[in-house]
Each structure stands twice: as C-alpha cells, then as structure tokens.
Coordinates of C-alpha atoms in Angstrom, one line a residue:
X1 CA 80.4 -14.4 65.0
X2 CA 76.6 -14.7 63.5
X3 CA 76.2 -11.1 64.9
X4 CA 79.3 -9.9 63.6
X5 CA 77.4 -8.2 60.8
X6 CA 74.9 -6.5 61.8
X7 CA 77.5 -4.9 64.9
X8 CA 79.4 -3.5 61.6
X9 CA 75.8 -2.1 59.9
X10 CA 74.0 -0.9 63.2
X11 CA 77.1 2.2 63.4
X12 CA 76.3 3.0 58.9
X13 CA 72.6 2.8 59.8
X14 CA 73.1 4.9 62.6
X15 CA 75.2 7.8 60.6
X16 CA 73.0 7.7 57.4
X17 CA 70.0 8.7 59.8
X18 CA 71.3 11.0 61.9
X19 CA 72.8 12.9 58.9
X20 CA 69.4 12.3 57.2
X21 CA 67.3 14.0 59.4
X22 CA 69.2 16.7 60.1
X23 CA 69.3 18.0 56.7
X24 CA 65.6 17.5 56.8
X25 CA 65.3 19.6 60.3
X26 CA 67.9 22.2 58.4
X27 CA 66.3 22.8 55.3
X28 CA 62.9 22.6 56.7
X29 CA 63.4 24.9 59.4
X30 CA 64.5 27.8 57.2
X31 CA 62.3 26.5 54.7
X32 CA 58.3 26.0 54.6
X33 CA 58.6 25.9 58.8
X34 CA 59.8 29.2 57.8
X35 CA 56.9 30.2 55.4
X36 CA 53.9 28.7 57.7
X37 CA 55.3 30.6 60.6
X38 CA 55.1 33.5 58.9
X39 CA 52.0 33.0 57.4
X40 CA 49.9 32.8 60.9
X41 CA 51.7 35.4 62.8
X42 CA 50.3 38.5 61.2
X43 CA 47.3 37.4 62.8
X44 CA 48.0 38.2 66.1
X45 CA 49.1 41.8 66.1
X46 CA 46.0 43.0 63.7
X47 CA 44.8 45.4 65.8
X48 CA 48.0 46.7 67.5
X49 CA 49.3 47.2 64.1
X50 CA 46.5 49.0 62.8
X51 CA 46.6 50.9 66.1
X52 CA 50.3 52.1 65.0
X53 CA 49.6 53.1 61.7
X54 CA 46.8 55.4 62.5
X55 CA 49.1 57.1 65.6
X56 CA 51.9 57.3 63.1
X57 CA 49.9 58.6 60.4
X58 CA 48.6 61.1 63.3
X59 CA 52.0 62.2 64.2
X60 CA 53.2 62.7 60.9
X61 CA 49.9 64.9 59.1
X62 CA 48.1 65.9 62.8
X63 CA 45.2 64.7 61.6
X64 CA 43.7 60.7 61.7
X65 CA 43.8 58.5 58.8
X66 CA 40.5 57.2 57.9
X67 CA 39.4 53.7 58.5
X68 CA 39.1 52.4 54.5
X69 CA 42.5 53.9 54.4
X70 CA 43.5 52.0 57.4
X71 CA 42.2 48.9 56.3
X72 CA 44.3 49.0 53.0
X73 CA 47.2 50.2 54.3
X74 CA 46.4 46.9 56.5
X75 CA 45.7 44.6 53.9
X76 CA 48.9 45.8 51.8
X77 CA 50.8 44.3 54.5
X78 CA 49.1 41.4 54.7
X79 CA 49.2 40.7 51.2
X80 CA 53.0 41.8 50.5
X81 CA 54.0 38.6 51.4
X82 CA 52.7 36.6 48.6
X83 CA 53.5 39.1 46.3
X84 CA 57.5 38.6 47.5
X85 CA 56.4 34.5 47.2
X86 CA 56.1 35.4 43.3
X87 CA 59.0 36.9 42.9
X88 CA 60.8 34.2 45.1
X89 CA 59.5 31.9 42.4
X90 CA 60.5 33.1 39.6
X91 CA 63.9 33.5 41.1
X92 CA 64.2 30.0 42.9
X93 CA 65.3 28.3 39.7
X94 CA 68.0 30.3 38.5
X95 CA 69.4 30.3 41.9
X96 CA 68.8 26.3 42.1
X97 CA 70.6 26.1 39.1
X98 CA 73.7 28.9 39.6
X99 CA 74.1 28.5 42.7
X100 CA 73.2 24.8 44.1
X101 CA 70.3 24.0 46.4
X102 CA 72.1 24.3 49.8
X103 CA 73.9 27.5 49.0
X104 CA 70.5 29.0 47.5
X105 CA 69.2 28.3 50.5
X106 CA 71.7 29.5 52.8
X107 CA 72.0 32.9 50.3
X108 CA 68.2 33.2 51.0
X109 CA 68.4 34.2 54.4
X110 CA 70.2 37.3 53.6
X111 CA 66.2 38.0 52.6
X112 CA 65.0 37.4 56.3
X113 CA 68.3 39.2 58.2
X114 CA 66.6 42.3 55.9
X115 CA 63.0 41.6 56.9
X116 CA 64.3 41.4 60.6
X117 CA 66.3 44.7 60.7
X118 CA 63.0 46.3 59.1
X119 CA 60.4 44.8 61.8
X120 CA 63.0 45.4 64.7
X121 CA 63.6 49.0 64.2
X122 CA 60.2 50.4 62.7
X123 CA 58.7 50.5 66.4
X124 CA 61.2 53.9 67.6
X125 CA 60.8 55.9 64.3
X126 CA 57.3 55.3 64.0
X127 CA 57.2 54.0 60.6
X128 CA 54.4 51.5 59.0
X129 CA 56.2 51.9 55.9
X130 CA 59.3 49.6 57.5
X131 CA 57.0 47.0 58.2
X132 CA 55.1 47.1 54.8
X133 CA 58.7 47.3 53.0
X134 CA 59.8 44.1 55.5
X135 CA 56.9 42.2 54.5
X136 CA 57.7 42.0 51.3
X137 CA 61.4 40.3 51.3
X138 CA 60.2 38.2 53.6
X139 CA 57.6 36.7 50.9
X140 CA 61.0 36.7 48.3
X141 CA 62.4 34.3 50.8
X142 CA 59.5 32.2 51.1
X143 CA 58.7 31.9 48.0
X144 CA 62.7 30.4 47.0
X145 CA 62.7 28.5 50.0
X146 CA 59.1 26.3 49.2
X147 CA 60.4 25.5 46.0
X148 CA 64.4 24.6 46.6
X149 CA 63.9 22.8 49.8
X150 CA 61.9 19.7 48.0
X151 CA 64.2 20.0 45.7
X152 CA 67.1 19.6 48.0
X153 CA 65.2 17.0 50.3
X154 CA 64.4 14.5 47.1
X155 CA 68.3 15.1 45.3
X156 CA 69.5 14.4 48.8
X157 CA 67.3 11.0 49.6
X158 CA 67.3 7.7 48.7
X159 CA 64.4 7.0 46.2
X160 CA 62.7 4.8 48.3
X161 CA 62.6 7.4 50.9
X162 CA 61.7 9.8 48.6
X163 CA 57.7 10.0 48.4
X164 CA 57.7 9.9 52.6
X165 CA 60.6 12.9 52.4
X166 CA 58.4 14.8 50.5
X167 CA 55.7 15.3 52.8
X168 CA 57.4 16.2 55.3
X169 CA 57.3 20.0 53.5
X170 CA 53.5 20.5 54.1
X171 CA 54.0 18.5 57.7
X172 CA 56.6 21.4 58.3
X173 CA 54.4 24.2 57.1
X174 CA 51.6 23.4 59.6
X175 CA 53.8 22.9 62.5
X176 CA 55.2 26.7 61.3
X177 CA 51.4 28.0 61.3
X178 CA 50.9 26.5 64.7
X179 CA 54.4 27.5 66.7
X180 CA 53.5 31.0 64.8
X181 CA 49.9 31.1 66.6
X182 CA 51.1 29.9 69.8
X183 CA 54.3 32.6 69.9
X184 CA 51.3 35.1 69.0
X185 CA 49.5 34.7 72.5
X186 CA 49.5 37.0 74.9
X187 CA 51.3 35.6 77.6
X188 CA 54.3 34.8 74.9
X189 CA 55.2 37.9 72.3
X190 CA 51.6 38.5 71.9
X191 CA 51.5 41.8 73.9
X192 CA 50.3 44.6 72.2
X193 CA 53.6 46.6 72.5
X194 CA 55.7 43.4 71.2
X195 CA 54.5 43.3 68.0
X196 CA 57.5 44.3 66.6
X197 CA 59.3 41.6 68.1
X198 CA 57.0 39.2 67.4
X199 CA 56.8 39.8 63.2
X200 CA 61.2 39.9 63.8
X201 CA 61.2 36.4 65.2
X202 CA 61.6 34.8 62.2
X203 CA 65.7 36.0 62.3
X204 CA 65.6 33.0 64.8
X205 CA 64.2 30.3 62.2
X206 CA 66.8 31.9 59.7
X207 CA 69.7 31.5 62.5
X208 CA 68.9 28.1 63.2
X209 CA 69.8 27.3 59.5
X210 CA 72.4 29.5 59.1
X211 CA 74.1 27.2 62.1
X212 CA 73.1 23.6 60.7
X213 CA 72.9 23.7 56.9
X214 CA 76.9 24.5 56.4
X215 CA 77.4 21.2 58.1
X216 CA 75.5 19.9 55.7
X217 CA 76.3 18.2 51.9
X218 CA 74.9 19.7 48.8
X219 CA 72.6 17.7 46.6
X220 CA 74.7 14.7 44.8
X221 CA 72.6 15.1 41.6
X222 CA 73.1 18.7 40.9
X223 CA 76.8 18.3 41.6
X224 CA 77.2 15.2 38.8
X225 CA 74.2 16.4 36.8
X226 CA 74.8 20.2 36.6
X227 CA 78.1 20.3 37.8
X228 CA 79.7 17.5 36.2
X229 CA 81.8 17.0 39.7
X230 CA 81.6 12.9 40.6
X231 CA 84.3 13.4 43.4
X232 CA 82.1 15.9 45.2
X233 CA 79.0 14.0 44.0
X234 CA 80.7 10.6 45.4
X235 CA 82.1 12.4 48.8
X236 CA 78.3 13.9 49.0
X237 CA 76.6 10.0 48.7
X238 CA 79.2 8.9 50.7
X239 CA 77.8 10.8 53.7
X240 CA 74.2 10.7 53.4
X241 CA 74.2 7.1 52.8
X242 CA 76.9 6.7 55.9
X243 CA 78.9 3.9 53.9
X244 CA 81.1 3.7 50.9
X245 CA 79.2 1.3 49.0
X246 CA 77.6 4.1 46.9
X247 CA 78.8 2.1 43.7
X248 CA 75.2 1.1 42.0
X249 CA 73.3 4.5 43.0
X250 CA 76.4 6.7 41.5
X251 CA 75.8 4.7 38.5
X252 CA 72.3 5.1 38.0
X253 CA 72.8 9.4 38.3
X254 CA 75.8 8.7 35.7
X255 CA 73.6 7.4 33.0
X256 CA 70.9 10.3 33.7
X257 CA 73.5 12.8 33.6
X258 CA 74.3 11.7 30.3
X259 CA 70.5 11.1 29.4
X260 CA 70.4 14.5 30.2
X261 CA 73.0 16.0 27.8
X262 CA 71.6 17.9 24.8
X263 CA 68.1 17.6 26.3
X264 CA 65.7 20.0 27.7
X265 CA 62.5 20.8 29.7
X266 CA 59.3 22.8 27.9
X267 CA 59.5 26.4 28.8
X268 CA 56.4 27.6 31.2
X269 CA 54.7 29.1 28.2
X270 CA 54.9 26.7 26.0
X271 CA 52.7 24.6 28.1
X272 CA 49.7 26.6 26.5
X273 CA 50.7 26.4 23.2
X274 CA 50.6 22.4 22.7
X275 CA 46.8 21.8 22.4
X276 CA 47.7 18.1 23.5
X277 CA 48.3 19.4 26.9
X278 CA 44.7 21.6 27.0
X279 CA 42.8 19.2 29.7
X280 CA 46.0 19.0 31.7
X281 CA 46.4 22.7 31.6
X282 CA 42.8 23.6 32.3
X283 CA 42.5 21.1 35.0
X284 CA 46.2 22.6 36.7
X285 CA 44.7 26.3 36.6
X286 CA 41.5 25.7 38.0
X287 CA 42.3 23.1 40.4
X288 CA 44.9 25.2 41.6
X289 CA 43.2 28.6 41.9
X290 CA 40.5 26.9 43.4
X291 CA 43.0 25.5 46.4
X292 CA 44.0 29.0 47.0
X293 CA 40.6 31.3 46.9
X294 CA 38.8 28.4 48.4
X295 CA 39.2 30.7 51.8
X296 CA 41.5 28.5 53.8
X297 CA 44.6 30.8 53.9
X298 CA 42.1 33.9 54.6
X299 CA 41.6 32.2 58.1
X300 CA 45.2 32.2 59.1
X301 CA 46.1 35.8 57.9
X302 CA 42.6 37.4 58.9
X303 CA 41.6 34.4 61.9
X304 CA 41.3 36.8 64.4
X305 CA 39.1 39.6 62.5
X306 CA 37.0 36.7 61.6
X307 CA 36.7 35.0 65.1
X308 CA 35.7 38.7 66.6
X309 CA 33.3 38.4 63.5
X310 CA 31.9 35.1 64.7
X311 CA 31.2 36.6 67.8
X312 CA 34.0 34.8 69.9
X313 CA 34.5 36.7 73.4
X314 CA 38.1 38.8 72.7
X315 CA 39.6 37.0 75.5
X316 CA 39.3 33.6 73.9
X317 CA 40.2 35.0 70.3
X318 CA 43.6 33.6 70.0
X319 CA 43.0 30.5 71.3
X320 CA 40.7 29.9 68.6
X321 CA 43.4 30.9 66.4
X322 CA 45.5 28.3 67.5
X323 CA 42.7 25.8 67.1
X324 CA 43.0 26.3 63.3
X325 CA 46.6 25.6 63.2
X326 CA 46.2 22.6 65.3
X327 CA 43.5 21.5 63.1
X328 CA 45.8 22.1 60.1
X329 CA 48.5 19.7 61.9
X330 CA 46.4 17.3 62.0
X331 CA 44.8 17.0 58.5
X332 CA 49.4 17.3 57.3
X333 CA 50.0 14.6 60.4
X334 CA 47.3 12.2 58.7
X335 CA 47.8 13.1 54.9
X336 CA 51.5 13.1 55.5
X337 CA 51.4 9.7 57.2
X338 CA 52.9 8.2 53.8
X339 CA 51.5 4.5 54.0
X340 CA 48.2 6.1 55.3
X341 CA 48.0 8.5 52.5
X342 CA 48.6 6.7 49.6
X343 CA 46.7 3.9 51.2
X344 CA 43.3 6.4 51.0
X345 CA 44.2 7.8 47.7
X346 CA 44.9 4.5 46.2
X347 CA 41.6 2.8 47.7
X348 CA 39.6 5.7 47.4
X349 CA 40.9 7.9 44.5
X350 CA 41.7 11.3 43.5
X351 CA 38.8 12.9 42.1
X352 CA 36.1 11.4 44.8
X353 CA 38.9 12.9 47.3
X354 CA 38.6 16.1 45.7
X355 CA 34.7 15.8 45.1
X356 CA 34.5 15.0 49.0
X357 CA 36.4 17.9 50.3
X358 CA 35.2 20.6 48.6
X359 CA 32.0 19.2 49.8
X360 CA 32.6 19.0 52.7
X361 CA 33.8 22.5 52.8
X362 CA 30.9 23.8 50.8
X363 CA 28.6 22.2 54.1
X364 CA 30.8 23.9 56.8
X365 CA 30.6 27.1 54.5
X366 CA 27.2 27.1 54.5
X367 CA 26.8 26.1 58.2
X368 CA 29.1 29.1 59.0
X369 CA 27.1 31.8 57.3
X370 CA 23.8 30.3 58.8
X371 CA 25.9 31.1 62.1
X372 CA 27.0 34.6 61.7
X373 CA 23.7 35.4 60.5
X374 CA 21.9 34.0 63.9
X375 CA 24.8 34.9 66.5
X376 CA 22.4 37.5 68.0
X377 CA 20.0 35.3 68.6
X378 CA 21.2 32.1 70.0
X379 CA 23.7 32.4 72.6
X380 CA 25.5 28.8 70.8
X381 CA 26.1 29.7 67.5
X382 CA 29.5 31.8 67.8
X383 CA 30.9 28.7 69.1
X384 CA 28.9 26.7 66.2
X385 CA 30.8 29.0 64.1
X386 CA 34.3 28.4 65.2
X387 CA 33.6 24.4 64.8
X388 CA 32.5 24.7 61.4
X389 CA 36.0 26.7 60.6
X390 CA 38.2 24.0 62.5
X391 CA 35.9 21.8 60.3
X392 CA 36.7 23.5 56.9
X393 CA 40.2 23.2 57.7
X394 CA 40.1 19.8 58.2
X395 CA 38.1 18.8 55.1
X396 CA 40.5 21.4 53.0
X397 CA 43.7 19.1 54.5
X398 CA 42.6 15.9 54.0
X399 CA 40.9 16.6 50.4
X400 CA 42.0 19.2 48.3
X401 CA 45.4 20.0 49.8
X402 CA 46.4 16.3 50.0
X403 CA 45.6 15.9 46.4
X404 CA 45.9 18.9 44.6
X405 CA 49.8 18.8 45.0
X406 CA 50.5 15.8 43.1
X407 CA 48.7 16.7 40.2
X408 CA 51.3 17.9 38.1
X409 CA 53.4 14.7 38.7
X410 CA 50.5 13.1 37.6
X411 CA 48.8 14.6 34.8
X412 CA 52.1 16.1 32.8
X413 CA 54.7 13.6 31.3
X414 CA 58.6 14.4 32.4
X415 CA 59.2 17.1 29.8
X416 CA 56.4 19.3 31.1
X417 CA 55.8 18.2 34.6
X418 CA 58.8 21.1 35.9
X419 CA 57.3 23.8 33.7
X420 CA 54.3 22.6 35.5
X421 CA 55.4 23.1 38.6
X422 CA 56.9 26.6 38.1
X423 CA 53.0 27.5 37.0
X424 CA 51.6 25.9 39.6
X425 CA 54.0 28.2 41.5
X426 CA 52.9 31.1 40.4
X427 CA 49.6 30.6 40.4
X428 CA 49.3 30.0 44.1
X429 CA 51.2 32.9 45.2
X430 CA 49.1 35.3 42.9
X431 CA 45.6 33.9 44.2
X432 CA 47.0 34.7 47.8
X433 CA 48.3 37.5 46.4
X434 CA 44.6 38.8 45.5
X435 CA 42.9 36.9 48.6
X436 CA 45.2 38.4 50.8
X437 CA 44.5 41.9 49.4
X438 CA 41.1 41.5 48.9
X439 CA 39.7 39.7 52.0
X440 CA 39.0 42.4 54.4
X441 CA 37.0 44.5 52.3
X442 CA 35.1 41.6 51.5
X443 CA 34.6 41.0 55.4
X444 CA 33.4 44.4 55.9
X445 CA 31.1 44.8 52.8
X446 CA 29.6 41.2 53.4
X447 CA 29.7 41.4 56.6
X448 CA 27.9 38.1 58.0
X449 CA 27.8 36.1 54.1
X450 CA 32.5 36.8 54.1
X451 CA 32.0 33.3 53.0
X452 CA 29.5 33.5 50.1
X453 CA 32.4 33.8 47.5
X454 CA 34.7 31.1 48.7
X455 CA 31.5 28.8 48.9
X456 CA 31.2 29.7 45.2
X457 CA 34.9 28.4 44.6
X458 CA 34.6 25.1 46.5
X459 CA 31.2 24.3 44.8
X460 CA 32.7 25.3 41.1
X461 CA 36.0 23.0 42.8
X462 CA 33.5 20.4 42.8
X463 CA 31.9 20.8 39.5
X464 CA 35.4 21.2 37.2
X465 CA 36.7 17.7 39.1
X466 CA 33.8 15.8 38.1
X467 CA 34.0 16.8 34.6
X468 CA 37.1 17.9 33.8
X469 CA 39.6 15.8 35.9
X470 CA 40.1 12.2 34.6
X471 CA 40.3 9.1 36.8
X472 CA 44.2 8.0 37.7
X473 CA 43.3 5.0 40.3
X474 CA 45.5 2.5 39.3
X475 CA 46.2 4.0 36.5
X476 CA 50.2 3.9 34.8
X477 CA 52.0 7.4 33.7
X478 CA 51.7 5.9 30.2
X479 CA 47.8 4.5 31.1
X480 CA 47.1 8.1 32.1
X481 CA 49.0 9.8 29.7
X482 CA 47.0 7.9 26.5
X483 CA 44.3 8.7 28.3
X484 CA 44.8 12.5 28.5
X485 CA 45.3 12.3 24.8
X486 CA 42.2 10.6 24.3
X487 CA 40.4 13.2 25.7
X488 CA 42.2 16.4 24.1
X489 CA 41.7 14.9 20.7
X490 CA 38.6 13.5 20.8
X491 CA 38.2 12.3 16.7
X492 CA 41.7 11.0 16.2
X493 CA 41.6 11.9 12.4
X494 CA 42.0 15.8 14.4
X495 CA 45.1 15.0 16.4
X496 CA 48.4 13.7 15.8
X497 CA 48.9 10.2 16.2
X498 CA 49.9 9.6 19.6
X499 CA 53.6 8.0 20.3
X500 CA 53.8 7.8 24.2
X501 CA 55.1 10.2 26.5
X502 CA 58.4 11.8 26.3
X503 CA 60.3 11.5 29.2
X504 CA 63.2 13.5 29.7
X505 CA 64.9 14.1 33.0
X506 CA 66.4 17.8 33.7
X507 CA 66.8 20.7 36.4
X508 CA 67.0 23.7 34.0
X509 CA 63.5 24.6 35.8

C-alpha cells in the first residue's frame, strides 16, 4: 500500500512530459529549427547559384552579366531573408494576439509552402527572380515564428520550467544551422545541380509541424487572458499538466487576467520619449546592433566564400562549414545548460561576460586577419585561420549571445520590457538585414582585412559595456530598477522623484 501513490503519479508524470516535450519538438521544429536551418543553407549552393544567374541572365539578354552585378544580385538573396524577418516582426504580434499562438504558428507555414513552390520550380524556367522572390517569405515566416514560439513555449510551461524552456529556442536554432550545413554537403543535397532542392527542404520542417502542432493545446493564458475562455483555458491546463488538479495555477492566471483589465503596455516608440528609460534604451541599441554586425552571422551565410578566402583547399570547404555550426551547438549546448548558465552568469556577471567575449572575439579577429594576410607564405595559416573562426564563434556563444538576450528582461520594468522586445526585434533583423547585403562587397574590397570592421564593433561592444551598462549581479528588478534611475537623473532636483517600477502584465505586444 506505501507505493500506492506514487503507482497513481508515475502514469500523470508520464503524460505531462510526453505532452510537454512534444509541443516543444512542434513549435521548435517549425520555429527557430526552422530559422537556423535556413540561415546556413544558403551557404552551400553559393557558387552554383551564382553559376545560374549568370547562365540565365545569358539566355535571356545573349550577353553575360557582369560580376558586381552578379555579386548583388547574390547578396540580395542572401539578404532577403532578414528583410522578410522584419516584416515577420512586425506582424508576429497582431497575429499572436488575433489569432492565438498555435494557430499563428500553424497559419505561418502557408509562408514556407510559398517559399517551397518558388525554390522547387525556378530550376526549369530559368528564373533567379523565383528564388530572390522565395527568399523573401521565407524571412516573413522566420521572423513570426522566433517571436511566437517563446511565447507559446513560456504560456504553455509551468513557471518553474519556464527559464530552462526558454533556452531551448537558441538550442534549436544551432541545431537548425548545423542539420542545414550537414544537408548542404555534397554527398547529401549538396550537388551542384540540387540546389533547388536543397533551398526547398525547408517544406519538410514546415510538414513536420503541420502534422504535430494540431494535436497540440493552445496557450492557457491567451485563452483566459485574451480570450476570456476558462473552460478552454482549464481543458488546456488540464493536458499539459496531465492531471486535474489545475485548481491553484488557474487561480493565479485569474487574478492576472483581471490585473490585466484596463491596463496596458508602452508603445515601441514611446520607449524614446521617457528620458527615465535613456541608459536602458542606449544600452538595448547598442548592445544589440553590436550582437548582429559583430560578423558572426556573416560566417554562416558567406562561410564558404570566406573559407575559400582563408585559403581552405575546395574539397574541405564544407566541412569547415560544418565546423562553425558544430561550434555554435556547442557554445547553445553549454549556455543553454540552464543550472550551468545561470550558475556562470550569477558567479561571474553580466558585463565581465560581455567585456570577455567581445574580447575574446576582438583576439581571434585580429589573429584571423594576421592569417589571411600570411596564407602565402606559411603553408599553416589557412588552417590557423579556420581555428580562429570556430574560435570567434565560440567566444560570440558563450559571451555576448548568452547575455545579450536577457537584457531587456533585465534592464526595462514590466510595462516596457514587451515594447522592448519588439525593438530588440527589429533591430536584429535590420543589422542582418545591412550585414547580409553588405558583406560581400566588403570581402572583395578588403579583401584579406573582411574583418577590420567587425573588429571595430566587438572592441566599441567592449567599450559601451564598461561604461554604459550597469552591474545586475545579485541585483533585484527593483535594486536595478533604482539604480537605472540613479543614473538617468544624475542631480535628483532634475528628475522626477522616483516611485518604483510599474509593473503591469499584458500581451497587447
């Protein structure tokens, strides 16, 4: 009889994880899986690619297109994609909010069944303009999907799952960048007259979901909070948790639904018109442009034109390439090993994290130029080159990228933090945007110093956190919030008089 109980909770336990992880698997696999698959396998086909547009161009004028040309019509496609991430973004909270987080998701594939038709069929007519058009859907869908699956995961979660749920988005995204690389090689849907087939693969990943998230419950918070439905919202706890004893967590989303009512969030721009959030709003926009034109994401959309830049034999090219995803999954194993990671943070803190990796990447920039300047002469230093870029991608995971993201929880109070979030947003995809356009000029009119400017970036990273950023170890919301104020109005005579944060929970953003 003294086991009785726990032969009655084993079956509860059982259900709540099995229906746990597979809404993680579905919304993750359609989601940033999605994106960082996408990301990396443009790589791949660079040269087949740029092979087609010149033969098409050919066929359609008789007469070559010239290589600048090329090389934009090139970069345009590379860089289509984050310009679709914008737009996603701006549209992945109305939809979040009409529509629900699952069924925005689900909706969102319609984006890649579009991208897929494009990529499929521009290979027989001979048209580049298919696969520039497909690129940039594709984008629309990443850039809903990085923002609604979080959203989804941590509705869905129990709160003291929450902060280890959350991770598993950037775990995701490197294990899309890798699977992407790998699918690239040669031997797989790497061969030069598969590229079409390759850049349609991701109507797989958009299948998978199509097939898994149906089965799946919508968030219980949107549907008491936004919807105002406790029957669905109690059927929905009911089978996540995997019991009926839902009783005290139902209670606690009833009193923030009607915290909620008559309350709302700070628009994005109004972020920039309260001087008491200036430091906060300085220190988001640099911060965050730095972790985007700090050169990172160059190396996974332009990793091959870079290796063959390096000096890497052709033949060995992509397997470099997927040496800088496999470096990536480490730095998101170890800074998405939850205990681990807040462990570091806590013991070492934010800004020295910061301070560190940008460092460090400033080094391994600095290294790799020295490199590509002496490949001719020493017979080692291609190879000297490719370590210091599994290097930099290393230092970028376990610093900046590992910190960066929480900023905005940390630095903005609950009325601004989801405007913040929707800046942050759009500032990432913009700076890829321009990175994604500009890079391979810069590669051919630097040549040997490609890195100078992002080595510019991770020392200025540097700089701004050890001035502008203030310390959070062990540090309160309200400790850090008093201290933020502090700081923004230095003579209090100047400022208002400071009454504590205002916290306000809502999903209008």
């Amino acid at each position: 009889m003294e086991y009785e109980p726990e032969r009655h909770l084993r079956p509860q336990s059982q259900i709540q994880g099995s229906v746990l992880l597979l809404t993680i698997c579905a919304a993750g696999i359609g989601g940033t899986f999605q994106f960082g698959y996408n990301l990396s396998i443009i790589s791949a086909p660079t040269l087949p690619i740029q092979e087609f547009i010149n033969e098409t161009w050919q066929v359609h004028t008789s007469q070559p297109l010239p290589d600048h040309l090329v090389l934009l019509v090139w970069s345009l496609i590379v860089s289509l994609y984050p310009l679709g991430g914008l737009f996603g973004a701006l549209l992945a909270g109305p939809l979040a909010i009409i529509l629900g987080r699952k069924k925005s998701l689900l909706v969102n594939n319609i984006f890649v069944v579009a991208t897929a038709t494009l990529f499929g069929f521009s290979h027989r007519p001979g048209s580049f303009e298919m696969v520039m058009l497909g690129r940039l859907p594709l984008g629309v869908s990443a850039g809903v999907s990085v923002n609604v699956q979080p959203m989804y995961l941590g509705e869905s979660v129990p709160k003291e799952l929450r902060g280890a749920v959350a991770m598993t988005s950037v775990i995701f995204t490197a294990l899309g960048i890798v699977i992407g690389q790998v699918v690239g090689l040669r031997e797989l849907l790497g061969d030069p007259q598969a590229w079409h087939l390759l850049l349609a693969s991701c109507l797989v990943l958009g299948v998978l979901q199509l097939a898994f998230l149906p089965l799946l419950p919508e968030s219980p918070r949107y549907l008491l909070i936004d919807c105002g439905d406790m029957e669905a919202c109690l059927a929905a706890l009911q089978r996540l948790r995997g019991t009926t004893e839902v009783a005290e967590e139902l209670a606690e989303l009833e009193e923030e639904r009607i915290f909620c009512q008559g309350r709302r969030a700070l628009h994005p721009w109004e972020l920039f018109q309260d001087r008491g959030l200036w430091r906060q709003v300085t220190s988001l926009m640099v911060l965050g442009s730095a972790l985007e034109l700090c050169g990172t994401n160059s190396v996974y959309a332009y990793a091959s034109s870079m290796f063959r830049e390096a000096g890497i034999p052709e033949g060995k090219v992509q397997y470099a390439i997927v040496g800088t995803g496999s470096c990536e999954l480490l730095a998101a194993c170890i800074s998405g090993s939850f205990p681990l990671r807040c462990a570091v943070i806590e013991m070492v803190g934010r800004r020295k994290l910061l301070i560190a990796g940008y460092g460090l990447m400033a080094c391994c920039g600095s290294i790799f130029t020295v490199a590509l300047c002496l490949q001719s002469s020493l017979p080692w230093m291609p190879y000297l080159a490719m370590f210091c870029v599994f290097a930099l991608i290393l230092s970028f995971g376990i610093g900046p990228a590992g910190v960066t993201g929480i900023l905005a929880m940390e630095l903005f109070d609950q009325k601004a933090r989801p405007a913040a979030s929707m800046v942050c947003g759009v500032l990432m995809w913009t700076m890829l945007f321009l990175v994604g356009l500009g890079f391979p000029f810069i590669m051919e009119g630097l040549c040997h110093f490609l890195y100078v400017p992002f080595l510019g970036v991770c020392v200025c990273g540097t700089i701004c956190t050890g001035f502008f950023l203030p310390k959070t170890k062990g540090k309160t919301f309200l400790e850090i919030s008093e201290e933020l104020h502090r700081l923004n109005f230095p003579r209090q005579s100047q400022g208002p008089e400071w009454l504590g944060p205002e916290v306000i929970q809502a999903t209008e953003l």
